[in-house]
Coordinates of C-alpha atoms in Angstrom, one line a residue:
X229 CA 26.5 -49.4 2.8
X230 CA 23.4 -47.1 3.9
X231 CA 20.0 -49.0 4.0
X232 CA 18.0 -46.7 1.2
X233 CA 14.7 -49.2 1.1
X234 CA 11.8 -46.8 0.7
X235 CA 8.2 -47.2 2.3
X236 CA 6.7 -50.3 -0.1
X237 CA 3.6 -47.9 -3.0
X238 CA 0.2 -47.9 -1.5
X239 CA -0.2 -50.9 -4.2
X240 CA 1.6 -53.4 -2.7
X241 CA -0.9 -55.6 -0.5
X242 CA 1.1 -56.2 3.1
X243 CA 0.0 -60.2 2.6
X244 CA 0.7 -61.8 -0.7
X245 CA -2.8 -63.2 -1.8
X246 CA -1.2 -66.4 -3.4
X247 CA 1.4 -67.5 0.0
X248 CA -0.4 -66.2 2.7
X249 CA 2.4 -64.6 3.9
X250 CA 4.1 -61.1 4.5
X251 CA 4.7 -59.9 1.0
X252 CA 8.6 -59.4 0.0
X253 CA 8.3 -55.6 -0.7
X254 CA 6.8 -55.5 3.4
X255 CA 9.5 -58.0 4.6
X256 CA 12.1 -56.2 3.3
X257 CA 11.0 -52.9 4.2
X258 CA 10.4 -54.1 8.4
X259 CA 13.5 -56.1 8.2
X260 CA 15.2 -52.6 7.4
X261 CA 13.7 -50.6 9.8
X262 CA 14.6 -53.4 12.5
X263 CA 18.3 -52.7 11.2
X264 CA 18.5 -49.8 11.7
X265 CA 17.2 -49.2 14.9
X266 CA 19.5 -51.4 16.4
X267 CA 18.5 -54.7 15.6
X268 CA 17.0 -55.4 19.0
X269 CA 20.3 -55.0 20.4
X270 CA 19.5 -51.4 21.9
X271 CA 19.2 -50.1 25.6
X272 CA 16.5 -47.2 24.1
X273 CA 12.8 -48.2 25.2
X274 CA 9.7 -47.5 23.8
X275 CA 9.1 -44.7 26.6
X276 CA 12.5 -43.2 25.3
X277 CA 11.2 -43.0 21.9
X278 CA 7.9 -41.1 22.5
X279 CA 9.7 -38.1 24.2
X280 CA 10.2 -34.9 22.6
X281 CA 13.4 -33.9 21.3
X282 CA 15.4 -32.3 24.1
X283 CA 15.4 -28.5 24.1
X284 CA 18.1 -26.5 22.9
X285 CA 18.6 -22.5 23.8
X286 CA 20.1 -21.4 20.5
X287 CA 19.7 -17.8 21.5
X288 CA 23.8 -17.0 22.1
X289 CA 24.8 -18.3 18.9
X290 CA 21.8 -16.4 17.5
X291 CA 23.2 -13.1 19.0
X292 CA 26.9 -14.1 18.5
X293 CA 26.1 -14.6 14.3
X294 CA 24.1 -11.1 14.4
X295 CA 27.2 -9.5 16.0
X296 CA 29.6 -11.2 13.2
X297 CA 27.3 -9.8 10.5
X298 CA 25.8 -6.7 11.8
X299 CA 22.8 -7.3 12.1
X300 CA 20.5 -6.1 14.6
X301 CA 17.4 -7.5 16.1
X302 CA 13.9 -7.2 13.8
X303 CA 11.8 -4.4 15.8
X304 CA 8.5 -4.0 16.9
X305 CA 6.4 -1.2 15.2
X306 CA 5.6 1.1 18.7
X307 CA 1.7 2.3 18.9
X308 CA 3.0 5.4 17.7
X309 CA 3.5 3.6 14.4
X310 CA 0.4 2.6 13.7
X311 CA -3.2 3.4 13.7
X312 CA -4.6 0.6 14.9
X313 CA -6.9 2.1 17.7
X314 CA -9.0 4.6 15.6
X315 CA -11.9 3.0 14.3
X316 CA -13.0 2.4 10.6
X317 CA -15.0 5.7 9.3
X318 CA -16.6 6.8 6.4
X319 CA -15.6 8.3 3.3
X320 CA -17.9 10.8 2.0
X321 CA -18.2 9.7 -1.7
X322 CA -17.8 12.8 -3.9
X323 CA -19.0 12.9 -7.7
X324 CA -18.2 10.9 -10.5
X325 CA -15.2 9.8 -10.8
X326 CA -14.3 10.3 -6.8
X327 CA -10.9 9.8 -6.2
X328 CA -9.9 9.6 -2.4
X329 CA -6.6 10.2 -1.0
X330 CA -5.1 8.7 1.7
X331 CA -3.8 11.9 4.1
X332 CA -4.0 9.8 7.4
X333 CA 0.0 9.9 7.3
X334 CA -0.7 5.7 8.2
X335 CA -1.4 2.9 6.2
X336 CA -5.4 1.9 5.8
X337 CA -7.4 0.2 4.0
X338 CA -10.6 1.3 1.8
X339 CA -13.6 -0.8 1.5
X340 CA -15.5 -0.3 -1.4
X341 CA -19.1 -2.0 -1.9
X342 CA -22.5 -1.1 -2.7
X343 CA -23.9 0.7 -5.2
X344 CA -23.2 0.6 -9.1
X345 CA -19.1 1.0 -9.8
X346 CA -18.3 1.5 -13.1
X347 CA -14.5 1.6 -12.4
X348 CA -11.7 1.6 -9.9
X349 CA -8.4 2.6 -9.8
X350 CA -5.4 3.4 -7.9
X351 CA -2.5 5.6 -8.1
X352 CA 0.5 6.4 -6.3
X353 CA 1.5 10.1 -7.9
X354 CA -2.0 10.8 -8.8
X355 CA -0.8 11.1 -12.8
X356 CA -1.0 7.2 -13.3
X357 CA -3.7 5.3 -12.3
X358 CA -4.1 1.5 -12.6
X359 CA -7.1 -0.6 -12.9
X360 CA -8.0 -2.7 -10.1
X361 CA -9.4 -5.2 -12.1
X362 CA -12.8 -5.7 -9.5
X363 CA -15.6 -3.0 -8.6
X364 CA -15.7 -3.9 -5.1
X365 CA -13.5 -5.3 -2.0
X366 CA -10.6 -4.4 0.0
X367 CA -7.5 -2.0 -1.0
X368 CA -4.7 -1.2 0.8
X369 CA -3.2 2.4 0.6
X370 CA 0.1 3.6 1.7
X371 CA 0.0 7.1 2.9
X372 CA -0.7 9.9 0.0
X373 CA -2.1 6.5 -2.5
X374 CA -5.4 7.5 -4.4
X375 CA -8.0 5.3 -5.3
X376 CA -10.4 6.6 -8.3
X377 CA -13.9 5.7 -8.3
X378 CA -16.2 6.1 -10.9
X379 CA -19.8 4.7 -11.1
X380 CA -23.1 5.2 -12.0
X381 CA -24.7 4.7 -8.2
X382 CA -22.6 5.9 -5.9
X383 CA -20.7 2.8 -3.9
X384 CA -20.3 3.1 -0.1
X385 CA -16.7 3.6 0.7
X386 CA -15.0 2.9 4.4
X387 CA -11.7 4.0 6.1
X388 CA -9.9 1.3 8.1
X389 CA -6.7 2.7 9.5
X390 CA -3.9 -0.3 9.8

């Protein structure tokens, strides 16, 4: 039968206050963990036990279960993907409400802060716009996504391309 004892609650006191001795829950819990180690009977030394597990190249059966399904490799955007080396600009904020469109053709991010936003939303087909729920902060915008502003100061607004 599999030794099941679990580690004794944080309440248990290792020495029982009125014996002296190792408490039972302690005793029992040690006693099992000498079990089933081997009961001293083992060639494994304490050296053996502070080694890391040995490694294991997995990468065949990897490839061999992507061939069996189909399934290729996940890929690397290339730099022509991306945007990542043009620097943040700004946005030159229009008037009230200011919607911007995102005609990059890559993924950014606007950054709205400053002045006095009254409200800001965003839109996909430029019909339907939803709230943002905050003024200010962060939004991401896939290519051809609209972000409305409207205000009573107008906010500063930043282009960071992704």
């Amino acid at each position: 039968m599999p030794n099941i004892t679990n580690i004794p609650a944080s309440r248990v006191e290792i020495i029982d206050e009125r014996t002296g001795l190792m408490s039972r829950e302690w005793y029992r819990f040690f006693l099992n963990l000498f079990q089933l180690t081997g009961n001293g009977s083992t060639d494994v030394t304490l050296q053996d036990l502070q080694l890391a597990p040995i490694p294991t190249d997995f990468s065949s059966d990897i490839d061999a279960l992507r061939t069996e399904f189909g399934i290729q490799p996940p890929s690397i955007p290339s730099q022509a993907d991306s945007n990542y080396t043009t620097q943040p600009s700004a946005i030159v904020v229009g008037a009230t409400p200011f919607t911007y469109v995102n005609t990059t053709g890559y993924a950014g991010d606007v950054i709205v802060s400053g002045g006095g936003v009254s409200a800001l939303d965003f839109s996909r087909d430029g019909t339907t716009f939803f709230s943002t729920g905050s003024f200010y902060g962060m939004f991401a915008l896939s290519p051809n996504d609209r972000l409305r502003v409207a205000y009573q100061t107008a906010p500063q607004m930043t282009l960071v391309p992704r």
